PDB file of C-alpha atoms in Angstrom:
ATOM      1  CA  UNK R   1       0.000   0.000   0.000  1.00 53.00           C
ATOM      2  CA  UNK R   2       1.136   3.530  -0.747  1.00 52.00           C
ATOM      3  CA  UNK R   3       2.661   5.012   2.424  1.00 58.00           C
ATOM      4  CA  UNK R   4       2.937   8.749   1.758  1.00 71.00           C
ATOM      5  CA  UNK R   5       0.241  11.097   3.023  1.00 81.00           C
ATOM      6  CA  UNK R   6      -2.246  12.335   0.446  1.00 95.00           C
ATOM      7  CA  UNK R   7      -2.785  16.051   0.809  1.00 95.00           C
ATOM      8  CA  UNK R   8      -5.911  17.830  -0.360  1.00 96.00           C
ATOM      9  CA  UNK R   9      -4.686  21.066  -1.933  1.00 97.00           C
ATOM     10  CA  UNK R  10      -7.344  23.765  -2.110  1.00 96.00           C
ATOM     11  CA  UNK R  11      -6.280  25.302  -5.410  1.00 97.00           C
ATOM     12  CA  UNK R  12      -8.113  27.582  -7.816  1.00 96.00           C
ATOM     13  CA  UNK R  13      -7.269  28.441 -11.408  1.00 96.00           C
ATOM     14  CA  UNK R  14      -8.370  31.396 -13.507  1.00 93.00           C
ATOM     15  CA  UNK R  15      -8.973  31.200 -17.242  1.00 91.00           C
ATOM     16  CA  UNK R  16      -9.433  34.823 -18.346  1.00 90.00           C
ATOM     17  CA  UNK R  17     -11.371  35.350 -21.544  1.00 87.00           C
ATOM     18  CA  UNK R  18      -8.990  35.415 -24.483  1.00 87.00           C
ATOM     19  CA  UNK R  19      -6.117  33.802 -22.581  1.00 88.00           C
ATOM     20  CA  UNK R  20      -6.403  30.585 -24.600  1.00 93.00           C
ATOM     21  CA  UNK R  21      -6.141  30.432 -28.352  1.00 93.00           C
ATOM     22  CA  UNK R  22      -8.724  28.278 -30.136  1.00 94.00           C
ATOM     23  CA  UNK R  23      -6.406  25.276 -30.564  1.00 96.00           C
ATOM     24  CA  UNK R  24      -4.563  25.652 -27.294  1.00 95.00           C
ATOM     25  CA  UNK R  25      -2.504  22.428 -27.434  1.00 95.00           C
ATOM     26  CA  UNK R  26       0.410  23.733 -29.502  1.00 93.00           C
ATOM     27  CA  UNK R  27      -2.016  24.752 -32.258  1.00 94.00           C
ATOM     28  CA  UNK R  28      -2.918  21.107 -32.870  1.00 96.00           C
ATOM     29  CA  UNK R  29      -6.498  20.465 -33.960  1.00 97.00           C
ATOM     30  CA  UNK R  30      -7.078  16.895 -32.773  1.00 97.00           C
ATOM     31  CA  UNK R  31      -5.104  17.144 -29.519  1.00 96.00           C
ATOM     32  CA  UNK R  32      -6.989  20.299 -28.520  1.00 97.00           C
ATOM     33  CA  UNK R  33     -10.306  18.507 -28.956  1.00 98.00           C
ATOM     34  CA  UNK R  34      -9.009  15.369 -27.246  1.00 97.00           C
ATOM     35  CA  UNK R  35      -7.831  17.270 -24.160  1.00 97.00           C
ATOM     36  CA  UNK R  36     -11.168  19.122 -24.024  1.00 98.00           C
ATOM     37  CA  UNK R  37     -12.954  15.772 -24.206  1.00 98.00           C
ATOM     38  CA  UNK R  38     -10.881  14.371 -21.343  1.00 97.00           C
ATOM     39  CA  UNK R  39     -11.498  17.476 -19.255  1.00 98.00           C
ATOM     40  CA  UNK R  40     -15.231  17.110 -19.876  1.00 98.00           C
ATOM     41  CA  UNK R  41     -15.179  13.550 -18.520  1.00 98.00           C
ATOM     42  CA  UNK R  42     -13.427  14.501 -15.289  1.00 98.00           C
ATOM     43  CA  UNK R  43     -16.242  16.125 -13.236  1.00 98.00           C
ATOM     44  CA  UNK R  44     -18.710  13.217 -13.625  1.00 98.00           C
ATOM     45  CA  UNK R  45     -15.857  10.716 -13.571  1.00 97.00           C
ATOM     46  CA  UNK R  46     -14.380  12.037 -10.328  1.00 97.00           C
ATOM     47  CA  UNK R  47     -17.838  11.974  -8.733  1.00 98.00           C
ATOM     48  CA  UNK R  48     -18.188   8.326  -9.738  1.00 98.00           C
ATOM     49  CA  UNK R  49     -14.772   7.461  -8.322  1.00 98.00           C
ATOM     50  CA  UNK R  50     -15.647   9.089  -5.012  1.00 98.00           C
ATOM     51  CA  UNK R  51     -18.982   7.270  -4.818  1.00 98.00           C
ATOM     52  CA  UNK R  52     -17.365   3.927  -5.639  1.00 98.00           C
ATOM     53  CA  UNK R  53     -14.685   4.235  -2.955  1.00 98.00           C
ATOM     54  CA  UNK R  54     -16.912   5.888  -0.342  1.00 97.00           C
ATOM     55  CA  UNK R  55     -19.354   2.967  -0.559  1.00 97.00           C
ATOM     56  CA  UNK R  56     -16.748   0.800   1.182  1.00 98.00           C
ATOM     57  CA  UNK R  57     -15.397   3.345   3.626  1.00 95.00           C
ATOM     58  CA  UNK R  58     -17.058   1.703   6.639  1.00 95.00           C
ATOM     59  CA  UNK R  59     -15.382  -1.620   5.799  1.00 97.00           C
ATOM     60  CA  UNK R  60     -11.845  -0.241   5.833  1.00 97.00           C
ATOM     61  CA  UNK R  61     -10.189  -1.417   9.031  1.00 95.00           C
ATOM     62  CA  UNK R  62      -6.640  -0.275   8.229  1.00 96.00           C
ATOM     63  CA  UNK R  63      -6.186   3.272   9.641  1.00 96.00           C
ATOM     64  CA  UNK R  64      -3.481   4.126   7.083  1.00 96.00           C
ATOM     65  CA  UNK R  65      -5.740   3.130   4.192  1.00 97.00           C
ATOM     66  CA  UNK R  66      -8.635   5.041   5.756  1.00 97.00           C
ATOM     67  CA  UNK R  67      -6.443   8.164   5.811  1.00 97.00           C
ATOM     68  CA  UNK R  68      -5.488   7.541   2.184  1.00 97.00           C
ATOM     69  CA  UNK R  69      -9.168   7.357   1.278  1.00 98.00           C
ATOM     70  CA  UNK R  70      -9.900  10.698   2.933  1.00 97.00           C
ATOM     71  CA  UNK R  71      -7.079  12.295   0.954  1.00 98.00           C
ATOM     72  CA  UNK R  72      -8.247  10.609  -2.256  1.00 98.00           C
ATOM     73  CA  UNK R  73     -11.785  11.903  -1.843  1.00 98.00           C
ATOM     74  CA  UNK R  74     -10.581  15.418  -1.055  1.00 98.00           C
ATOM     75  CA  UNK R  75      -8.316  15.538  -4.094  1.00 98.00           C
ATOM     76  CA  UNK R  76     -10.967  14.148  -6.444  1.00 98.00           C
ATOM     77  CA  UNK R  77     -13.572  16.662  -5.292  1.00 97.00           C
ATOM     78  CA  UNK R  78     -11.222  19.575  -6.053  1.00 98.00           C
ATOM     79  CA  UNK R  79     -10.297  18.026  -9.428  1.00 98.00           C
ATOM     80  CA  UNK R  80     -13.942  17.888 -10.432  1.00 97.00           C
ATOM     81  CA  UNK R  81     -14.551  21.493  -9.388  1.00 97.00           C
ATOM     82  CA  UNK R  82     -11.556  22.918 -11.237  1.00 98.00           C
ATOM     83  CA  UNK R  83     -12.214  20.945 -14.412  1.00 98.00           C
ATOM     84  CA  UNK R  84     -15.823  22.093 -14.328  1.00 97.00           C
ATOM     85  CA  UNK R  85     -14.516  25.656 -14.289  1.00 97.00           C
ATOM     86  CA  UNK R  86     -12.156  24.913 -17.185  1.00 97.00           C
ATOM     87  CA  UNK R  87     -14.933  23.173 -19.098  1.00 98.00           C
ATOM     88  CA  UNK R  88     -17.084  26.300 -18.989  1.00 97.00           C
ATOM     89  CA  UNK R  89     -14.191  28.234 -20.515  1.00 97.00           C
ATOM     90  CA  UNK R  90     -13.707  25.591 -23.224  1.00 97.00           C
ATOM     91  CA  UNK R  91     -17.437  25.562 -23.949  1.00 97.00           C
ATOM     92  CA  UNK R  92     -17.352  29.320 -24.523  1.00 96.00           C
ATOM     93  CA  UNK R  93     -14.556  28.671 -27.042  1.00 96.00           C
ATOM     94  CA  UNK R  94     -16.733  26.237 -28.994  1.00 96.00           C
ATOM     95  CA  UNK R  95     -15.903  22.851 -27.458  1.00 98.00           C
ATOM     96  CA  UNK R  96     -18.999  20.727 -26.579  1.00 98.00           C
ATOM     97  CA  UNK R  97     -17.797  19.941 -23.058  1.00 98.00           C
ATOM     98  CA  UNK R  98     -21.286  20.287 -21.564  1.00 97.00           C
ATOM     99  CA  UNK R  99     -22.712  17.625 -23.894  1.00 97.00           C
ATOM    100  CA  UNK R 100     -19.865  15.198 -23.228  1.00 97.00           C
ATOM    101  CA  UNK R 101     -20.157  15.656 -19.476  1.00 98.00           C
ATOM    102  CA  UNK R 102     -23.911  15.012 -19.661  1.00 97.00           C
ATOM    103  CA  UNK R 103     -23.437  11.744 -21.583  1.00 96.00           C
ATOM    104  CA  UNK R 104     -20.737  10.499 -19.195  1.00 97.00           C
ATOM    105  CA  UNK R 105     -22.800  11.470 -16.149  1.00 98.00           C
ATOM    106  CA  UNK R 106     -25.825   9.581 -17.517  1.00 97.00           C
ATOM    107  CA  UNK R 107     -23.808   6.436 -18.252  1.00 96.00           C
ATOM    108  CA  UNK R 108     -22.155   6.434 -14.838  1.00 97.00           C
ATOM    109  CA  UNK R 109     -25.502   6.856 -13.098  1.00 97.00           C
ATOM    110  CA  UNK R 110     -26.695   3.776 -14.993  1.00 97.00           C
ATOM    111  CA  UNK R 111     -23.625   1.945 -13.711  1.00 97.00           C
ATOM    112  CA  UNK R 112     -24.545   3.018 -10.170  1.00 97.00           C
ATOM    113  CA  UNK R 113     -28.017   1.622 -10.676  1.00 97.00           C
ATOM    114  CA  UNK R 114     -27.309  -1.703 -12.333  1.00 97.00           C
ATOM    115  CA  UNK R 115     -23.760  -2.828 -11.468  1.00 97.00           C
ATOM    116  CA  UNK R 116     -22.587  -4.386  -8.178  1.00 98.00           C
ATOM    117  CA  UNK R 117     -20.503  -2.085  -5.957  1.00 98.00           C
ATOM    118  CA  UNK R 118     -17.385  -4.255  -6.319  1.00 98.00           C
ATOM    119  CA  UNK R 119     -17.569  -3.971 -10.118  1.00 98.00           C
ATOM    120  CA  UNK R 120     -17.901  -0.192  -9.886  1.00 98.00           C
ATOM    121  CA  UNK R 121     -14.880  -0.144  -7.597  1.00 98.00           C
ATOM    122  CA  UNK R 122     -13.032  -2.308 -10.129  1.00 98.00           C
ATOM    123  CA  UNK R 123     -13.897   0.222 -12.832  1.00 98.00           C
ATOM    124  CA  UNK R 124     -12.555   2.977 -10.617  1.00 98.00           C
ATOM    125  CA  UNK R 125      -9.273   1.169  -9.918  1.00 98.00           C
ATOM    126  CA  UNK R 126      -8.775   0.510 -13.632  1.00 98.00           C
ATOM    127  CA  UNK R 127      -9.592   4.046 -14.728  1.00 98.00           C
ATOM    128  CA  UNK R 128      -7.279   5.399 -12.047  1.00 98.00           C
ATOM    129  CA  UNK R 129      -4.519   3.360 -13.682  1.00 98.00           C
ATOM    130  CA  UNK R 130      -5.293   5.070 -16.998  1.00 97.00           C
ATOM    131  CA  UNK R 131      -5.180   8.546 -15.475  1.00 97.00           C
ATOM    132  CA  UNK R 132      -2.027   7.830 -13.457  1.00 98.00           C
ATOM    133  CA  UNK R 133      -0.251   6.435 -16.516  1.00 98.00           C
ATOM    134  CA  UNK R 134      -1.107   9.528 -18.565  1.00 97.00           C
ATOM    135  CA  UNK R 135      -0.183  11.730 -15.587  1.00 98.00           C
ATOM    136  CA  UNK R 136       3.263  10.214 -15.183  1.00 98.00           C
ATOM    137  CA  UNK R 137       3.858  10.486 -18.930  1.00 97.00           C
ATOM    138  CA  UNK R 138       3.110  14.206 -18.673  1.00 97.00           C
ATOM    139  CA  UNK R 139       5.386  14.624 -15.650  1.00 98.00           C
ATOM    140  CA  UNK R 140       8.309  12.726 -17.158  1.00 97.00           C
ATOM    141  CA  UNK R 141       8.261  13.590 -20.870  1.00 95.00           C
ATOM    142  CA  UNK R 142       9.302  17.165 -21.813  1.00 94.00           C
ATOM    143  CA  UNK R 143       7.575  16.724 -25.185  1.00 92.00           C
ATOM    144  CA  UNK R 144       4.242  16.264 -23.432  1.00 93.00           C
ATOM    145  CA  UNK R 145       4.811  19.364 -21.297  1.00 93.00           C
ATOM    146  CA  UNK R 146       5.827  21.498 -24.290  1.00 92.00           C
ATOM    147  CA  UNK R 147       2.524  20.768 -26.042  1.00 88.00           C
ATOM    148  CA  UNK R 148       0.709  22.873 -23.423  1.00 87.00           C
ATOM    149  CA  UNK R 149       2.977  25.931 -23.575  1.00 85.00           C
ATOM    150  CA  UNK R 150       2.509  28.218 -20.568  1.00 86.00           C
ATOM    151  CA  UNK R 151      -1.289  28.339 -20.521  1.00 90.00           C
ATOM    152  CA  UNK R 152      -3.672  27.848 -17.620  1.00 94.00           C
ATOM    153  CA  UNK R 153      -4.471  24.432 -19.123  1.00 95.00           C
ATOM    154  CA  UNK R 154      -0.840  23.443 -18.578  1.00 95.00           C
ATOM    155  CA  UNK R 155      -1.083  24.521 -14.934  1.00 96.00           C
ATOM    156  CA  UNK R 156      -4.264  22.628 -14.190  1.00 97.00           C
ATOM    157  CA  UNK R 157      -3.050  19.479 -15.937  1.00 97.00           C
ATOM    158  CA  UNK R 158       0.309  19.464 -14.153  1.00 98.00           C
ATOM    159  CA  UNK R 159      -1.404  19.861 -10.775  1.00 98.00           C
ATOM    160  CA  UNK R 160      -3.942  17.179 -11.669  1.00 98.00           C
ATOM    161  CA  UNK R 161      -1.174  14.866 -12.889  1.00 98.00           C
ATOM    162  CA  UNK R 162       0.771  15.253  -9.639  1.00 98.00           C
ATOM    163  CA  UNK R 163      -2.219  14.296  -7.547  1.00 98.00           C
ATOM    164  CA  UNK R 164      -3.290  11.424  -9.810  1.00 98.00           C
ATOM    165  CA  UNK R 165       0.157   9.938  -9.312  1.00 98.00           C
ATOM    166  CA  UNK R 166      -0.015  10.571  -5.551  1.00 98.00           C
ATOM    167  CA  UNK R 167      -3.247   8.625  -5.112  1.00 98.00           C
ATOM    168  CA  UNK R 168      -2.901   6.125  -7.966  1.00 98.00           C
ATOM    169  CA  UNK R 169      -3.054   3.076  -5.674  1.00 98.00           C
ATOM    170  CA  UNK R 170      -5.871   4.082  -3.316  1.00 98.00           C
ATOM    171  CA  UNK R 171      -8.882   2.675  -5.194  1.00 98.00           C
ATOM    172  CA  UNK R 172      -6.805  -0.406  -6.036  1.00 98.00           C
ATOM    173  CA  UNK R 173      -5.907  -0.963  -2.377  1.00 98.00           C
ATOM    174  CA  UNK R 174      -9.522  -0.519  -1.290  1.00 98.00           C
ATOM    175  CA  UNK R 175     -10.596  -3.031  -3.944  1.00 98.00           C
ATOM    176  CA  UNK R 176      -8.176  -5.621  -2.564  1.00 98.00           C
ATOM    177  CA  UNK R 177      -8.948  -4.744   1.061  1.00 98.00           C
ATOM    178  CA  UNK R 178     -12.675  -5.444   0.668  1.00 98.00           C
ATOM    179  CA  UNK R 179     -12.174  -8.749  -1.176  1.00 97.00           C
ATOM    180  CA  UNK R 180     -12.028  -7.839  -4.837  1.00 97.00           C
ATOM    181  CA  UNK R 181     -10.578 -10.746  -6.819  1.00 97.00           C
ATOM    182  CA  UNK R 182      -7.888 -10.775  -9.488  1.00 97.00           C
ATOM    183  CA  UNK R 183     -10.438 -12.138 -11.934  1.00 97.00           C
ATOM    184  CA  UNK R 184     -12.842  -9.254 -11.344  1.00 98.00           C
ATOM    185  CA  UNK R 185     -10.020  -6.709 -11.444  1.00 98.00           C
ATOM    186  CA  UNK R 186      -8.714  -7.887 -14.816  1.00 97.00           C
ATOM    187  CA  UNK R 187     -12.166  -8.372 -16.353  1.00 97.00           C
ATOM    188  CA  UNK R 188     -13.308  -4.885 -15.379  1.00 97.00           C
ATOM    189  CA  UNK R 189     -10.107  -3.415 -16.817  1.00 97.00           C
ATOM    190  CA  UNK R 190     -10.680  -5.127 -20.152  1.00 96.00           C
ATOM    191  CA  UNK R 191     -14.238  -3.854 -20.260  1.00 96.00           C
ATOM    192  CA  UNK R 192     -13.389  -0.266 -19.468  1.00 95.00           C
ATOM    193  CA  UNK R 193     -10.455  -0.289 -21.888  1.00 96.00           C
ATOM    194  CA  UNK R 194     -12.866  -0.977 -24.733  1.00 96.00           C
ATOM    195  CA  UNK R 195     -15.342   1.590 -23.433  1.00 95.00           C
ATOM    196  CA  UNK R 196     -12.691   4.246 -22.865  1.00 94.00           C
ATOM    197  CA  UNK R 197     -11.279   3.819 -26.384  1.00 94.00           C
ATOM    198  CA  UNK R 198     -14.782   4.041 -27.854  1.00 96.00           C
ATOM    199  CA  UNK R 199     -15.495   7.230 -25.919  1.00 95.00           C
ATOM    200  CA  UNK R 200     -12.206   8.851 -26.945  1.00 95.00           C
ATOM    201  CA  UNK R 201     -12.670   8.088 -30.634  1.00 95.00           C
ATOM    202  CA  UNK R 202     -16.366   8.887 -30.978  1.00 96.00           C
ATOM    203  CA  UNK R 203     -16.302  11.862 -28.612  1.00 96.00           C
ATOM    204  CA  UNK R 204     -13.342  13.478 -30.366  1.00 97.00           C
ATOM    205  CA  UNK R 205     -14.951  12.842 -33.767  1.00 96.00           C
ATOM    206  CA  UNK R 206     -18.205  14.500 -32.719  1.00 96.00           C
ATOM    207  CA  UNK R 207     -16.308  17.428 -31.191  1.00 97.00           C
ATOM    208  CA  UNK R 208     -14.283  17.917 -34.381  1.00 98.00           C
ATOM    209  CA  UNK R 209     -17.430  18.040 -36.496  1.00 97.00           C
ATOM    210  CA  UNK R 210     -18.339  21.382 -34.905  1.00 96.00           C
ATOM    211  CA  UNK R 211     -14.957  23.003 -35.605  1.00 97.00           C
ATOM    212  CA  UNK R 212     -14.609  24.880 -38.924  1.00 97.00           C
ATOM    213  CA  UNK R 213     -10.860  24.133 -38.921  1.00 97.00           C
ATOM    214  CA  UNK R 214     -11.673  20.442 -39.417  1.00 97.00           C
ATOM    215  CA  UNK R 215     -12.837  21.182 -42.943  1.00 96.00           C
ATOM    216  CA  UNK R 216      -9.789  23.128 -44.061  1.00 94.00           C
ATOM    217  CA  UNK R 217      -7.794  21.167 -46.679  1.00 90.00           C
ATOM    218  CA  UNK R 218      -5.130  19.042 -45.052  1.00 94.00           C
ATOM    219  CA  UNK R 219      -5.573  20.381 -41.519  1.00 96.00           C
ATOM    220  CA  UNK R 220      -7.237  17.280 -40.098  1.00 96.00           C
ATOM    221  CA  UNK R 221      -4.916  14.867 -41.924  1.00 96.00           C
ATOM    222  CA  UNK R 222      -1.807  16.655 -40.664  1.00 96.00           C
ATOM    223  CA  UNK R 223      -3.127  16.593 -37.119  1.00 97.00           C
ATOM    224  CA  UNK R 224      -3.993  12.893 -37.288  1.00 96.00           C
ATOM    225  CA  UNK R 225      -0.527  12.147 -38.673  1.00 95.00           C
ATOM    226  CA  UNK R 226       1.069  14.038 -35.773  1.00 94.00           C
ATOM    227  CA  UNK R 227      -1.072  12.102 -33.286  1.00 93.00           C
ATOM    228  CA  UNK R 228       0.784   8.908 -34.204  1.00 90.00           C
ATOM    229  CA  UNK R 229       3.912  10.403 -32.642  1.00 91.00           C
ATOM    230  CA  UNK R 230       2.224  11.665 -29.463  1.00 94.00           C
ATOM    231  CA  UNK R 231       4.176  10.867 -26.273  1.00 94.00           C
ATOM    232  CA  UNK R 232       0.884   9.698 -24.780  1.00 94.00           C
ATOM    233  CA  UNK R 233       0.728   6.866 -27.319  1.00 93.00           C
ATOM    234  CA  UNK R 234       4.338   5.757 -26.880  1.00 93.00           C
ATOM    235  CA  UNK R 235       5.463   2.194 -26.185  1.00 94.00           C
ATOM    236  CA  UNK R 236       6.152   2.868 -22.512  1.00 95.00           C
ATOM    237  CA  UNK R 237       2.624   4.177 -21.955  1.00 96.00           C
ATOM    238  CA  UNK R 238       1.111   1.138 -23.673  1.00 96.00           C
ATOM    239  CA  UNK R 239       3.377  -1.196 -21.696  1.00 97.00           C
ATOM    240  CA  UNK R 240       2.274   0.359 -18.425  1.00 97.00           C
ATOM    241  CA  UNK R 241      -1.405   0.151 -19.332  1.00 97.00           C
ATOM    242  CA  UNK R 242      -1.095  -3.520 -20.282  1.00 97.00           C
ATOM    243  CA  UNK R 243       0.772  -4.312 -17.077  1.00 98.00           C
ATOM    244  CA  UNK R 244      -2.479  -3.865 -15.148  1.00 98.00           C
ATOM    245  CA  UNK R 245      -3.778  -7.147 -16.598  1.00 97.00           C
ATOM    246  CA  UNK R 246      -0.865  -9.173 -15.246  1.00 96.00           C
ATOM    247  CA  UNK R 247      -1.616 -11.313 -12.163  1.00 94.00           C
ATOM    248  CA  UNK R 248      -0.168  -9.806  -9.006  1.00 96.00           C
ATOM    249  CA  UNK R 249       0.083  -6.291 -10.463  1.00 98.00           C
ATOM    250  CA  UNK R 250       0.100  -3.286  -8.123  1.00 98.00           C
ATOM    251  CA  UNK R 251       0.209   0.417  -9.182  1.00 98.00           C
ATOM    252  CA  UNK R 252       3.283   0.976  -7.028  1.00 97.00           C
ATOM    253  CA  UNK R 253       5.190  -1.487  -9.209  1.00 97.00           C
ATOM    254  CA  UNK R 254       5.964   1.710 -11.133  1.00 97.00           C
ATOM    255  CA  UNK R 255       7.770   3.675  -8.442  1.00 96.00           C
ATOM    256  CA  UNK R 256       7.059   7.402  -8.664  1.00 96.00           C
ATOM    257  CA  UNK R 257       8.620   8.494  -5.358  1.00 96.00           C
ATOM    258  CA  UNK R 258      11.379  10.668  -6.844  1.00 97.00           C
ATOM    259  CA  UNK R 259       9.079  12.028  -9.538  1.00 97.00           C
ATOM    260  CA  UNK R 260       6.529  13.150  -6.944  1.00 97.00           C
ATOM    261  CA  UNK R 261       9.106  14.771  -4.687  1.00 97.00           C
ATOM    262  CA  UNK R 262      10.499  16.755  -7.612  1.00 98.00           C
ATOM    263  CA  UNK R 263       7.116  17.967  -8.838  1.00 98.00           C
ATOM    264  CA  UNK R 264       5.760  18.796  -5.369  1.00 98.00           C
ATOM    265  CA  UNK R 265       8.684  21.153  -4.926  1.00 98.00           C
ATOM    266  CA  UNK R 266       8.430  22.518  -8.469  1.00 98.00           C
ATOM    267  CA  UNK R 267       4.712  23.244  -8.230  1.00 98.00           C
ATOM    268  CA  UNK R 268       4.060  23.881  -4.529  1.00 98.00           C
ATOM    269  CA  UNK R 269       7.425  24.507  -2.881  1.00 97.00           C
ATOM    270  CA  UNK R 270       8.507  27.865  -1.467  1.00 95.00           C
ATOM    271  CA  UNK R 271       9.060  29.136  -4.997  1.00 95.00           C
ATOM    272  CA  UNK R 272       6.630  26.782  -6.691  1.00 97.00           C
ATOM    273  CA  UNK R 273       4.933  27.869  -9.882  1.00 96.00           C
ATOM    274  CA  UNK R 274       1.460  27.086  -8.463  1.00 97.00           C
ATOM    275  CA  UNK R 275       1.949  28.068  -4.818  1.00 97.00           C
ATOM    276  CA  UNK R 276       0.014  31.281  -5.454  1.00 96.00           C
ATOM    277  CA  UNK R 277      -2.985  29.185  -6.589  1.00 96.00           C
ATOM    278  CA  UNK R 278      -3.404  27.647  -3.129  1.00 96.00           C
ATOM    279  CA  UNK R 279      -6.405  28.958  -1.250  1.00 88.00           C
TER     280      UNK R 279
END
C-alpha cells in the first residue's frame, strides 16, 4: 500500500477570456479537442470514483488506508470542481464539453443503478490506472509538457497529474482490502479499456465536427498524422497500461517516489509555480 500522506490542496485556477487560443494544445487540432474531451469527462468521472470508494469506507479497518481514502476523496472533489470551471471556458470557445459531461454522467448513473458495488470499484481502480499512466507520462516527458505551452491548461493538468500519481493506488488498495478478486479486477479493466477507447474516438470525432478548422484542406490529416507520434501513445505508456492485466500487479510497481518529490517542490514549494494558486 502507498505510504505517503495524500494532501488535499485547495487550489483555484483562472482562465481569463482570451487567454487561450482556439487550438490551445500547440495549435494542434485533434489534440486540442481530445484534451477538451478528457477534461469534460473529469467532473462526472471524479464523482463516480468518489462514490465507488466511499461505498466501502465503513469496511476499511486499516487506519493508514482510511487516511489515504480521505485524501483521495478530497483531491478528487477539487479536481472535479476545477475541471468544471475549465470546461465552462472551453465551452465558450466552442468545445462541446457540456454535452460530453452530460453523456458520461448519464452512463455512470446507470452503472450506479445496475452494477454491483465491487464492479464499480473495479472500474474505478482501472480508470485510475489510466489517469495515473497519462499523468506520469506528462510529468516525465518534456515533449508532453511542451505541447501545453505556458497556458492555464498546462497549470491545471500538471497539478492534476501530480495528484493522480499521488493517489494512484488508493482505489486499487480498497478493492483488494474489501475482497475484490484478481479475476474481477482484470475483467473490469478489459471492459473499461474498450469503453474508454470508444469514448475517446467517438467523442473526439463528434467534437471535431463542430470546428470549422476540421474542414480546411489538409488540416485534419496533418493533425492525425502528428497524433501517431504523441508521447501519450508511446510504447512505454502502452506497456504500463497492459501491465495492469498481469496477475499480481500493483500500481506501485511503477515507483514514482522521486518524480513526486520533484514535482511537489516545483509546483508547490517555497518558490513553486502554483503556490500562489493555493487557497
